Amino acid sequence: MTKTLRLANTMVDTLGSSSVILLCYGYKVAQRELESCYGVDLRELESCYAVSLREFESCYAVDLLELGSCYVVALRELGSCYAVDLRELESCYAVDLRELESCYGVHLRELESCYAVAQRELGSCYAVAQRELGSC
């Protein structure tokens, strides 16, 4: 856990606060806090990717309890891990991109260059169809 926090802090120092977001996942934060962060509840997240949180946890080797502590994760890292573009983020999470921009103090063009991945690449990234992310 400490190692993860050190890594996160290093990424923040390297990329600057404008290139990070807070992940407010898990069981340690109330669902209403998650909704205020992302404009989505856990059930919508599961529906969108057809994956349960337990499957997500094992799939990505991530401890959701630790994510509940709201680690700071670099957007560049998210881009390489999940290979999603902002338009998909907008439709999946019902988030207004303009609101996201003002909320996190980042420019959408910068976000898009960070991800630099087309939506069509999502399937090839995991060698599965987009809706089958849960199976990995």
PDB file of C-alpha atoms in Angstrom:
ATOM      1  CA  MET A   1       0.000   0.000   0.000  1.00  0.00           C
ATOM      2  CA  THR A   2       2.817   2.385   0.910  1.00  0.00           C
ATOM      3  CA  LYS A   3       4.619   1.484  -2.300  1.00  0.00           C
ATOM      4  CA  THR A   4       1.493   2.321  -4.290  1.00  0.00           C
ATOM      5  CA  LEU A   5       1.170   5.677  -2.588  1.00  0.00           C
ATOM      6  CA  ARG A   6       4.821   6.484  -3.285  1.00  0.00           C
ATOM      7  CA  LEU A   7       4.326   5.601  -6.950  1.00  0.00           C
ATOM      8  CA  ALA A   8       1.213   7.763  -7.114  1.00  0.00           C
ATOM      9  CA  ASN A   9       3.005  10.686  -5.509  1.00  0.00           C
ATOM     10  CA  THR A  10       5.883  10.318  -7.958  1.00  0.00           C
ATOM     11  CA  MET A  11       3.459  10.466 -10.880  1.00  0.00           C
ATOM     12  CA  VAL A  12       1.865  13.580  -9.434  1.00  0.00           C
ATOM     13  CA  ASP A  13       5.258  15.242  -9.048  1.00  0.00           C
ATOM     14  CA  THR A  14       6.231  14.289 -12.590  1.00  0.00           C
ATOM     15  CA  LEU A  15       3.037  15.171 -14.431  1.00  0.00           C
ATOM     16  CA  GLY A  16       1.686  17.951 -12.233  1.00  0.00           C
ATOM     17  CA  SER A  17      -1.688  18.218 -10.577  1.00  0.00           C
ATOM     18  CA  SER A  18      -3.417  19.120 -13.848  1.00  0.00           C
ATOM     19  CA  SER A  19      -2.643  15.648 -15.210  1.00  0.00           C
ATOM     20  CA  VAL A  20      -4.170  13.588 -12.450  1.00  0.00           C
ATOM     21  CA  ILE A  21      -7.580  12.536 -11.238  1.00  0.00           C
ATOM     22  CA  LEU A  22      -8.780  10.979  -8.050  1.00  0.00           C
ATOM     23  CA  LEU A  23     -10.142   7.454  -8.211  1.00  0.00           C
ATOM     24  CA  CYS A  24     -12.884   7.254  -5.626  1.00  0.00           C
ATOM     25  CA  TYR A  25     -13.748   3.579  -6.014  1.00  0.00           C
ATOM     26  CA  GLY A  26     -14.505   0.852  -3.589  1.00  0.00           C
ATOM     27  CA  TYR A  27     -16.079   0.038  -0.314  1.00  0.00           C
ATOM     28  CA  LYS A  28     -14.522   2.733   1.868  1.00  0.00           C
ATOM     29  CA  VAL A  29     -16.288   5.586   0.112  1.00  0.00           C
ATOM     30  CA  ALA A  30     -20.028   6.098   0.101  1.00  0.00           C
ATOM     31  CA  GLN A  31     -21.820   5.558  -3.172  1.00  0.00           C
ATOM     32  CA  ARG A  32     -22.946   9.170  -3.180  1.00  0.00           C
ATOM     33  CA  GLU A  33     -19.279  10.236  -3.091  1.00  0.00           C
ATOM     34  CA  LEU A  34     -18.570   8.083  -6.122  1.00  0.00           C
ATOM     35  CA  GLU A  35     -21.525   9.668  -7.882  1.00  0.00           C
ATOM     36  CA  SER A  36     -20.204  13.148  -7.155  1.00  0.00           C
ATOM     37  CA  CYS A  37     -16.785  12.161  -8.512  1.00  0.00           C
ATOM     38  CA  TYR A  38     -17.931  10.484 -11.703  1.00  0.00           C
ATOM     39  CA  GLY A  39     -21.667  11.108 -12.060  1.00  0.00           C
ATOM     40  CA  VAL A  40     -22.289   7.373 -12.011  1.00  0.00           C
ATOM     41  CA  ASP A  41     -23.150   4.716  -9.474  1.00  0.00           C
ATOM     42  CA  LEU A  42     -21.601   1.282  -9.110  1.00  0.00           C
ATOM     43  CA  ARG A  43     -24.547  -0.450 -10.764  1.00  0.00           C
ATOM     44  CA  GLU A  44     -24.164   1.705 -13.861  1.00  0.00           C
ATOM     45  CA  LEU A  45     -20.455   0.909 -13.955  1.00  0.00           C
ATOM     46  CA  GLU A  46     -21.222  -2.814 -13.839  1.00  0.00           C
ATOM     47  CA  SER A  47     -23.863  -2.492 -16.540  1.00  0.00           C
ATOM     48  CA  CYS A  48     -21.642  -0.476 -18.831  1.00  0.00           C
ATOM     49  CA  TYR A  49     -18.790  -2.963 -18.899  1.00  0.00           C
ATOM     50  CA  ALA A  50     -20.783  -6.110 -18.119  1.00  0.00           C
ATOM     51  CA  VAL A  51     -18.408  -6.836 -15.289  1.00  0.00           C
ATOM     52  CA  SER A  52     -18.955  -7.135 -11.575  1.00  0.00           C
ATOM     53  CA  LEU A  53     -16.699  -5.286  -9.192  1.00  0.00           C
ATOM     54  CA  ARG A  54     -15.317  -8.596  -7.955  1.00  0.00           C
ATOM     55  CA  GLU A  55     -14.425  -9.564 -11.524  1.00  0.00           C
ATOM     56  CA  PHE A  56     -12.928  -6.135 -12.088  1.00  0.00           C
ATOM     57  CA  GLU A  57     -10.810  -6.629  -8.995  1.00  0.00           C
ATOM     58  CA  SER A  58      -9.351  -9.959 -10.120  1.00  0.00           C
ATOM     59  CA  CYS A  59      -9.171  -8.905 -13.768  1.00  0.00           C
ATOM     60  CA  TYR A  60      -6.905  -5.957 -13.176  1.00  0.00           C
ATOM     61  CA  ALA A  61      -5.161  -7.283 -10.058  1.00  0.00           C
ATOM     62  CA  VAL A  62      -6.383  -4.256  -8.161  1.00  0.00           C
ATOM     63  CA  ASP A  63      -7.492  -4.177  -4.557  1.00  0.00           C
ATOM     64  CA  LEU A  64     -10.751  -2.234  -4.537  1.00  0.00           C
ATOM     65  CA  LEU A  65     -10.409  -1.618  -0.824  1.00  0.00           C
ATOM     66  CA  GLU A  66      -7.167   0.226  -1.476  1.00  0.00           C
ATOM     67  CA  LEU A  67      -8.753   2.144  -4.335  1.00  0.00           C
ATOM     68  CA  GLY A  68     -11.368   3.228  -1.821  1.00  0.00           C
ATOM     69  CA  SER A  69      -8.667   5.329  -0.215  1.00  0.00           C
ATOM     70  CA  CYS A  70      -8.790   7.561  -3.328  1.00  0.00           C
ATOM     71  CA  TYR A  71      -5.329   7.133  -4.795  1.00  0.00           C
ATOM     72  CA  VAL A  72      -4.128   9.719  -7.263  1.00  0.00           C
ATOM     73  CA  VAL A  73      -3.570   8.051 -10.616  1.00  0.00           C
ATOM     74  CA  ALA A  74      -1.904   9.632 -13.627  1.00  0.00           C
ATOM     75  CA  LEU A  75      -4.150  10.073 -16.661  1.00  0.00           C
ATOM     76  CA  ARG A  76      -1.376   8.766 -18.870  1.00  0.00           C
ATOM     77  CA  GLU A  77      -1.366   5.540 -16.868  1.00  0.00           C
ATOM     78  CA  LEU A  78      -5.141   5.254 -17.165  1.00  0.00           C
ATOM     79  CA  GLY A  79      -4.865   5.785 -20.902  1.00  0.00           C
ATOM     80  CA  SER A  80      -2.399   2.969 -21.406  1.00  0.00           C
ATOM     81  CA  CYS A  81      -4.236   0.597 -19.077  1.00  0.00           C
ATOM     82  CA  TYR A  82      -7.787   1.052 -20.250  1.00  0.00           C
ATOM     83  CA  ALA A  83      -7.394   2.323 -23.812  1.00  0.00           C
ATOM     84  CA  VAL A  84     -10.586   4.362 -23.829  1.00  0.00           C
ATOM     85  CA  ASP A  85     -11.249   7.688 -25.440  1.00  0.00           C
ATOM     86  CA  LEU A  86     -13.119  10.593 -23.931  1.00  0.00           C
ATOM     87  CA  ARG A  87     -16.202  10.160 -26.077  1.00  0.00           C
ATOM     88  CA  GLU A  88     -16.653   6.664 -24.690  1.00  0.00           C
ATOM     89  CA  LEU A  89     -16.042   7.976 -21.189  1.00  0.00           C
ATOM     90  CA  GLU A  90     -18.759  10.550 -21.736  1.00  0.00           C
ATOM     91  CA  SER A  91     -21.362   8.080 -22.990  1.00  0.00           C
ATOM     92  CA  CYS A  92     -20.525   5.316 -20.520  1.00  0.00           C
ATOM     93  CA  TYR A  93     -20.429   7.394 -17.392  1.00  0.00           C
ATOM     94  CA  ALA A  94     -22.958  10.063 -18.365  1.00  0.00           C
ATOM     95  CA  VAL A  95     -20.348  12.678 -17.582  1.00  0.00           C
ATOM     96  CA  ASP A  96     -20.404  16.060 -19.259  1.00  0.00           C
ATOM     97  CA  LEU A  97     -16.874  16.485 -20.582  1.00  0.00           C
ATOM     98  CA  ARG A  98     -17.036  20.229 -20.019  1.00  0.00           C
ATOM     99  CA  GLU A  99     -17.922  19.555 -16.407  1.00  0.00           C
ATOM    100  CA  LEU A 100     -15.039  17.086 -16.163  1.00  0.00           C
ATOM    101  CA  GLU A 101     -12.735  19.741 -17.550  1.00  0.00           C
ATOM    102  CA  SER A 102     -13.691  22.343 -14.968  1.00  0.00           C
ATOM    103  CA  CYS A 103     -13.884  19.784 -12.160  1.00  0.00           C
ATOM    104  CA  TYR A 104     -10.333  18.523 -12.554  1.00  0.00           C
ATOM    105  CA  GLY A 105      -8.751  21.671 -13.989  1.00  0.00           C
ATOM    106  CA  VAL A 106      -7.501  19.946 -17.101  1.00  0.00           C
ATOM    107  CA  HIS A 107      -7.899  20.740 -20.773  1.00  0.00           C
ATOM    108  CA  LEU A 108      -9.771  18.175 -22.851  1.00  0.00           C
ATOM    109  CA  ARG A 109      -7.235  18.396 -25.655  1.00  0.00           C
ATOM    110  CA  GLU A 110      -4.530  17.442 -23.175  1.00  0.00           C
ATOM    111  CA  LEU A 111      -6.633  14.532 -21.968  1.00  0.00           C
ATOM    112  CA  GLU A 112      -7.165  13.320 -25.511  1.00  0.00           C
ATOM    113  CA  SER A 113      -3.453  13.404 -26.248  1.00  0.00           C
ATOM    114  CA  CYS A 114      -2.787  11.526 -23.015  1.00  0.00           C
ATOM    115  CA  TYR A 115      -5.099   8.695 -24.033  1.00  0.00           C
ATOM    116  CA  ALA A 116      -4.105   8.860 -27.712  1.00  0.00           C
ATOM    117  CA  VAL A 117      -6.111   5.725 -28.329  1.00  0.00           C
ATOM    118  CA  ALA A 118      -9.029   5.232 -30.679  1.00  0.00           C
ATOM    119  CA  GLN A 119     -12.132   3.480 -29.382  1.00  0.00           C
ATOM    120  CA  ARG A 120     -11.729   0.727 -31.948  1.00  0.00           C
ATOM    121  CA  GLU A 121      -8.495  -0.315 -30.224  1.00  0.00           C
ATOM    122  CA  LEU A 122     -10.267  -1.205 -27.004  1.00  0.00           C
ATOM    123  CA  GLY A 123     -11.019  -4.755 -28.118  1.00  0.00           C
ATOM    124  CA  SER A 124      -7.524  -5.474 -29.381  1.00  0.00           C
ATOM    125  CA  CYS A 125      -5.953  -4.145 -26.207  1.00  0.00           C
ATOM    126  CA  TYR A 126      -7.447  -6.991 -24.192  1.00  0.00           C
ATOM    127  CA  ALA A 127      -8.018  -9.345 -27.133  1.00  0.00           C
ATOM    128  CA  VAL A 128     -11.685  -9.335 -26.200  1.00  0.00           C
ATOM    129  CA  ALA A 129     -14.774  -7.522 -27.392  1.00  0.00           C
ATOM    130  CA  GLN A 130     -15.572  -4.258 -25.619  1.00  0.00           C
ATOM    131  CA  ARG A 131     -18.510  -5.750 -23.762  1.00  0.00           C
ATOM    132  CA  GLU A 132     -16.465  -8.735 -22.578  1.00  0.00           C
ATOM    133  CA  LEU A 133     -13.945  -6.847 -20.504  1.00  0.00           C
ATOM    134  CA  GLY A 134     -15.095  -8.780 -17.457  1.00  0.00           C
ATOM    135  CA  SER A 135     -13.674 -12.023 -18.811  1.00  0.00           C
ATOM    136  CA  CYS A 136     -10.268 -10.582 -19.773  1.00  0.00           C
TER     137      CYS A 136
END
